[in-house]
Coordinates of C-alpha atoms in Angstrom, one line a residue:
M1 CA 68.9 74.8 99.1
D2 CA 68.4 75.9 95.8
K3 CA 69.7 79.3 95.7
F4 CA 67.7 80.6 92.6
K5 CA 64.0 80.2 91.5
R6 CA 63.8 77.6 89.6
H7 CA 61.4 77.8 87.2
K8 CA 58.0 75.7 88.2
T9 CA 58.4 72.2 85.5
R10 CA 56.2 69.7 85.6
Q11 CA 56.7 66.5 87.9
I12 CA 58.2 63.2 85.4
K13 CA 59.6 60.6 87.3
L14 CA 61.9 57.9 85.8
G15 CA 62.8 54.5 88.1
S16 CA 63.0 55.2 91.5
V17 CA 63.9 59.4 90.7
F18 CA 61.6 62.3 90.1
I19 CA 62.6 65.2 87.9
G20 CA 60.9 68.8 87.9
G21 CA 58.6 70.2 89.6
D22 CA 60.5 71.2 93.1
S23 CA 63.1 67.7 92.7
P24 CA 67.2 68.7 92.9
V25 CA 68.7 69.0 89.4
S26 CA 70.3 65.2 89.8
I27 CA 73.0 64.4 87.5
Q28 CA 73.9 61.8 84.4
S29 CA 75.9 60.3 83.0
M30 CA 76.5 57.5 79.3
T31 CA 78.2 54.7 79.7
N32 CA 81.1 53.7 76.8
T33 CA 80.9 50.6 77.2
S34 CA 79.5 47.6 74.8
T35 CA 75.3 47.3 76.4
A36 CA 76.1 43.6 75.1
D37 CA 78.9 43.1 77.4
V38 CA 77.4 43.0 80.2
K39 CA 80.1 42.6 82.7
S40 CA 81.4 45.4 81.5
T41 CA 78.7 48.0 81.1
L42 CA 77.8 47.0 85.4
N43 CA 81.3 47.6 86.7
Q44 CA 81.0 51.1 84.7
I45 CA 76.9 51.8 85.8
K46 CA 79.3 50.7 89.6
A47 CA 82.3 53.3 88.7
L48 CA 79.7 55.3 87.7
Q49 CA 77.1 55.4 90.9
I50 CA 80.2 55.4 93.1
A51 CA 81.0 59.0 92.1
G52 CA 77.4 60.4 92.0
C53 CA 75.9 59.6 89.3
E54 CA 72.2 59.0 89.6
I55 CA 70.6 58.0 86.0
I56 CA 72.1 55.7 83.4
R57 CA 72.1 55.9 79.6
V58 CA 73.1 53.2 77.3
A59 CA 73.4 53.3 73.8
V60 CA 71.0 50.8 72.2
L61 CA 72.2 49.9 68.9
D62 CA 70.4 46.6 67.5
E63 CA 68.9 43.8 68.8
T64 CA 71.8 42.1 71.0
D65 CA 71.4 45.6 73.2
A66 CA 68.1 45.9 73.8
K67 CA 68.0 42.4 75.1
A68 CA 71.1 42.5 77.7
I69 CA 69.0 45.7 79.0
K70 CA 67.0 42.6 80.5
Q71 CA 70.6 41.8 82.6
I72 CA 72.1 45.0 84.1
R73 CA 68.6 45.9 84.9
K74 CA 69.1 42.7 87.4
G75 CA 72.6 44.0 88.4
C76 CA 71.9 47.7 88.0
K77 CA 70.6 50.2 91.2
L78 CA 70.4 53.2 89.0
P79 CA 67.5 54.2 86.8
L80 CA 68.2 53.0 83.2
V81 CA 67.6 55.2 79.4
A82 CA 67.6 53.3 76.6
D83 CA 69.0 55.5 73.6
I84 CA 67.9 54.9 70.5
H85 CA 67.7 56.2 67.2
F86 CA 65.8 55.5 64.0
D87 CA 64.6 51.7 64.4
Y88 CA 61.0 51.7 67.0
K89 CA 61.6 47.6 67.5
L90 CA 64.5 48.4 69.9
A91 CA 62.0 51.0 71.7
L92 CA 59.5 47.9 72.3
E93 CA 62.8 45.8 73.1
A94 CA 63.9 48.1 75.5
I95 CA 60.3 48.8 77.3
K96 CA 59.9 44.2 77.6
N97 CA 63.5 43.7 78.5
G98 CA 62.6 46.7 81.4
V99 CA 64.6 49.9 81.1
D100 CA 63.4 52.9 83.0
G101 CA 63.9 55.4 80.3
L102 CA 64.4 56.0 76.4
R103 CA 65.8 58.4 74.9
I104 CA 64.4 58.9 71.0
N105 CA 62.7 61.1 69.0
P106 CA 59.5 60.2 68.6
G107 CA 59.8 62.3 65.0
N108 CA 62.6 60.1 63.1
I109 CA 61.7 55.9 64.6
G110 CA 59.1 55.6 61.7
S111 CA 56.2 55.9 60.0
S112 CA 52.9 56.8 62.6
D113 CA 51.8 53.4 63.8
K114 CA 55.4 52.4 64.7
I115 CA 55.7 55.5 67.2
G116 CA 51.7 55.1 68.3
L117 CA 53.1 51.2 69.3
V118 CA 56.1 52.3 70.8
V119 CA 54.3 55.6 73.1
A120 CA 51.7 52.8 74.4
A121 CA 54.4 50.4 75.5
A122 CA 55.7 53.5 77.0
K123 CA 51.9 53.9 78.6
D124 CA 52.1 50.8 79.9
K125 CA 55.1 50.6 81.7
N126 CA 55.2 54.3 82.8
I127 CA 58.4 54.7 81.1
P128 CA 59.0 58.0 80.5
I129 CA 60.9 60.0 76.7
R130 CA 63.6 62.3 75.9
I131 CA 63.4 64.2 73.4
G132 CA 67.1 65.3 72.2
V133 CA 68.1 67.7 69.5
N134 CA 71.8 69.3 69.1
T135 CA 73.6 70.8 66.3
G136 CA 74.1 67.8 64.5
S137 CA 71.1 66.8 63.9
L138 CA 68.6 69.0 62.5
P139 CA 66.2 67.9 59.6
K140 CA 66.7 69.8 56.8
V141 CA 64.0 71.5 56.0
I142 CA 64.7 73.6 59.6
L143 CA 68.6 73.9 58.6
K144 CA 66.7 76.1 55.5
K145 CA 64.1 78.0 57.1
Y146 CA 66.5 78.9 60.3
G147 CA 70.0 78.0 60.2
V148 CA 71.5 76.4 63.2
T149 CA 70.7 78.8 65.3
A150 CA 68.4 78.3 69.0
Q151 CA 64.9 79.1 66.6
G152 CA 65.6 76.3 65.0
L153 CA 66.6 74.0 67.5
V154 CA 64.2 74.6 69.5
E155 CA 61.7 74.7 66.5
A156 CA 62.4 71.1 66.2
A157 CA 62.3 69.8 69.4
L158 CA 58.6 70.8 69.1
Q159 CA 58.0 69.5 66.6
H160 CA 58.9 66.0 68.3
V161 CA 56.4 67.3 71.3
H162 CA 53.8 68.2 69.6
I163 CA 54.2 64.0 68.0
L164 CA 53.6 63.1 71.4
E165 CA 51.5 65.1 72.8
K166 CA 49.1 64.5 70.0
L167 CA 48.7 60.6 70.8
K168 CA 47.7 62.1 74.4
F169 CA 51.8 61.3 76.3
Y170 CA 53.1 64.4 78.2
E171 CA 55.9 62.6 80.8
M172 CA 58.8 63.5 78.2
K173 CA 62.2 65.8 79.0
I174 CA 63.7 67.6 76.4
S175 CA 67.1 68.5 75.9
V176 CA 68.1 71.1 72.7
K177 CA 71.8 70.5 72.8
A178 CA 75.1 72.9 71.3
S179 CA 78.5 73.2 70.9
S180 CA 78.7 75.9 71.3
V181 CA 77.8 77.8 74.5
P182 CA 76.2 80.9 73.9
L183 CA 73.8 79.2 71.7
M184 CA 73.3 76.2 73.8
I185 CA 71.8 78.8 76.1
E186 CA 69.8 81.3 73.8
S187 CA 68.4 77.5 72.9
Y188 CA 66.9 76.7 76.2
R189 CA 66.3 80.4 77.4
L190 CA 63.9 79.8 74.3
L191 CA 62.7 77.0 75.2
S192 CA 61.9 77.4 78.8
Q193 CA 59.6 80.3 77.5
K194 CA 57.8 77.2 75.4
V195 CA 57.4 74.8 77.2
D196 CA 56.9 73.2 80.8
Y197 CA 58.1 69.8 81.1
P198 CA 61.6 69.4 82.5
L199 CA 64.6 70.0 80.5
H200 CA 67.8 68.3 80.6
L201 CA 71.2 70.1 80.3
G202 CA 74.0 69.7 78.8
V203 CA 76.9 71.0 76.1
T204 CA 77.1 68.3 72.7
E205 CA 80.6 67.4 72.3
A206 CA 81.9 69.2 73.9
G207 CA 85.7 68.8 74.7
T208 CA 88.3 66.8 75.8
E209 CA 88.2 67.3 79.9
Y210 CA 89.7 69.9 80.8
S211 CA 87.6 72.5 77.8
G212 CA 84.8 70.4 78.0
I213 CA 84.9 71.4 81.6
I214 CA 85.0 75.4 81.3
K215 CA 82.6 74.6 78.9
S216 CA 80.3 73.1 80.2
A217 CA 80.3 74.7 83.9
A218 CA 79.5 78.3 81.5
A219 CA 76.8 77.1 79.9
I220 CA 75.2 75.0 82.5
G221 CA 75.7 77.1 85.6
T222 CA 74.3 80.1 83.8
L223 CA 71.6 78.4 83.2
L224 CA 71.3 76.1 86.4
S225 CA 71.2 80.3 88.1
E226 CA 68.7 81.7 86.0
G227 CA 66.3 78.8 87.3
I228 CA 66.3 76.6 83.5
G229 CA 67.2 73.0 84.1
D230 CA 66.1 70.1 86.4
T231 CA 68.9 67.3 85.0
I232 CA 72.1 67.8 83.0
R233 CA 74.6 66.0 81.5
V234 CA 78.7 67.1 81.9
S235 CA 80.3 65.7 77.6
L236 CA 83.6 64.8 77.9
T237 CA 85.6 62.8 75.7
A238 CA 87.0 61.3 79.0
D239 CA 86.4 58.5 81.1
P240 CA 82.0 59.3 82.2
V241 CA 82.7 59.3 85.7
R242 CA 84.9 62.8 85.1
E243 CA 81.6 63.4 84.0
V244 CA 80.2 62.8 87.1
V245 CA 82.7 64.8 89.1
A246 CA 82.1 67.9 87.1
A247 CA 78.0 67.4 86.7
K248 CA 78.7 67.3 91.1
E249 CA 81.3 70.2 91.2
I250 CA 79.1 72.3 89.0
L251 CA 75.8 71.9 91.5
K252 CA 77.9 72.2 94.8
A253 CA 79.7 75.5 93.5
L254 CA 75.7 76.7 93.1
H255 CA 74.5 75.6 96.0
F256 CA 72.2 73.0 94.7
R257 CA 73.8 70.2 96.9
K258 CA 75.7 70.1 99.6
G259 CA 79.4 68.6 99.5
L260 CA 83.1 68.3 100.6
D261 CA 84.3 72.0 99.3
I262 CA 88.0 72.2 98.8
I263 CA 89.7 76.3 99.4
S264 CA 93.6 76.8 98.1
C265 CA 94.6 79.7 97.1
P266 CA 96.5 80.6 94.2
T267 CA 100.2 80.0 94.8
C268 CA 102.6 83.6 95.3
G269 CA 106.1 84.4 96.1
R270 CA 104.6 83.7 99.8
T271 CA 104.5 80.4 99.4
K272 CA 106.8 79.0 101.4
I273 CA 105.4 75.2 101.2
N274 CA 104.8 73.0 97.7
L275 CA 100.9 74.1 98.1
I276 CA 100.1 73.1 94.6
E277 CA 101.1 69.1 95.6
L278 CA 100.1 70.0 99.3
A279 CA 96.1 70.2 98.0
N280 CA 96.4 67.8 95.4
K281 CA 96.9 65.3 98.0
V282 CA 94.2 67.1 101.1
G283 CA 92.1 66.9 98.0
K284 CA 92.8 62.4 97.3
A285 CA 93.6 61.9 101.0
L286 CA 89.9 63.5 101.8
L287 CA 87.1 61.8 98.3
P288 CA 85.4 59.5 101.5
W289 CA 83.9 62.2 102.7
S290 CA 82.3 63.6 99.6
E291 CA 79.0 63.8 100.6
T292 CA 80.1 65.8 103.6
P293 CA 78.9 68.7 103.3
I294 CA 82.4 70.0 105.1
S295 CA 84.6 73.0 103.8
V296 CA 88.6 72.4 104.7
A297 CA 91.3 75.2 103.6
V298 CA 94.4 74.5 102.5
M299 CA 96.4 77.6 102.5
G300 CA 99.8 77.9 101.8
C301 CA 100.8 81.6 104.4
A302 CA 101.0 82.5 107.4
V303 CA 99.2 86.2 105.3
N304 CA 95.9 84.9 104.6
G305 CA 96.0 81.2 105.8
P306 CA 95.2 81.6 109.8
G307 CA 92.3 84.6 108.3
E308 CA 91.0 82.3 105.8
A309 CA 91.5 79.1 107.4
R310 CA 89.1 79.8 110.3
E311 CA 86.4 80.9 107.8
A312 CA 86.4 76.8 107.1
D313 CA 85.5 74.1 109.4
F314 CA 89.4 72.3 108.7
G315 CA 92.4 74.2 107.6
I316 CA 96.4 73.9 106.5
A317 CA 97.7 77.2 107.2
G318 CA 101.5 76.7 105.3
G319 CA 104.6 77.7 106.8
S320 CA 108.3 76.2 105.5
G321 CA 108.8 73.1 105.4
E322 CA 106.0 72.9 108.5
G323 CA 101.8 74.2 108.5
L324 CA 99.1 74.9 110.8
L325 CA 96.0 72.6 111.4
F326 CA 92.9 74.5 112.7
A327 CA 89.4 73.1 113.1
D328 CA 86.2 75.4 114.0
G329 CA 88.2 78.4 113.4
E330 CA 90.5 77.4 116.0
I331 CA 94.5 76.4 115.6
V332 CA 95.2 73.3 116.6
K333 CA 98.9 72.7 116.2
K334 CA 101.7 72.4 114.7
V335 CA 102.4 70.1 111.4
P336 CA 105.5 69.7 109.8
E337 CA 104.9 69.1 106.1
K338 CA 105.6 65.7 105.4
A339 CA 102.6 65.0 107.4
L340 CA 100.1 68.1 106.9
V341 CA 97.6 65.5 105.4
K342 CA 97.9 62.8 107.9
E343 CA 97.4 64.6 110.7
L344 CA 94.2 66.3 108.9
V345 CA 92.4 63.4 107.7
Q346 CA 92.6 62.2 111.4
L347 CA 91.0 65.2 112.9
I348 CA 88.6 65.7 110.1
K349 CA 87.9 62.0 111.2
A350 CA 88.2 62.0 114.6
K351 CA 84.5 64.0 113.9
Y352 CA 83.4 62.9 111.1
P353 CA 83.8 58.6 111.2
L354 CA 83.5 56.7 108.0

């Protein structure tokens, strides 16, 4: 399926999901509920799973959050990662309550003895650890030596890696995130030359939905096209479900995933149909087929429409108040504009029943 030769990384297992090696690039997101609010957290996890999320991360801020993992684990079918900073006890409690993975930086959770306790518990339960470094959390020593640079991000990450390696722990993945797209790309390129651990890609603090998706697509897409990256999160100041939808579209655009592909042309003076509204309605109506490997064209005029629509599995070519429906390159019928979406759905449902 992949069109790009991927860097060979070692494979780790996070719950039921394999990361690295020959495994598909996986999609992650993070809940924004209070983890202690088990009902709200599980409701959001369910929505994320329906959207296509494969790995869920929850923030563990205190002991109440850590203990809540026990109930969340019972109601969550996806691999569950605990995001923990500074407190080794929270990591131990999260492991005790059934978490599948940890997101910690071992150099920040206490003395070597405390780190050893967490690693021993993780080994015992076969729990991997993600080391996550970003431009906002670089140590002062690193900042003084390198500044906010790719070299600094990678050096900071490798310091944490070496702590785990000294304890003979190798079940880890690494991220070196930046809000700057060029810096993020440079950092992962450099890191990929130095380690064979799986890499978690993301642009940190990417921004609101529109700008964040563009930055993430540019950065994550560039690296994936170079074969770098094993699991991704599109971080947005938006509903986490939008992160998952965006991640899926990035992977589909690069042919890392199969699924519904809606092809629609830009508007122009030749367009005699409300193309923007039509395309949006088609996208919404076909959500139940989002995992179905079909292409659907929504074209605005009779100049390019018929030819380009024929290239898709199904298609609409708009006219003045009406449109042509296509299936497998053949015209099926002419339909009034108001009935186009309904008739298209019926056409698709006949061949791909839900």
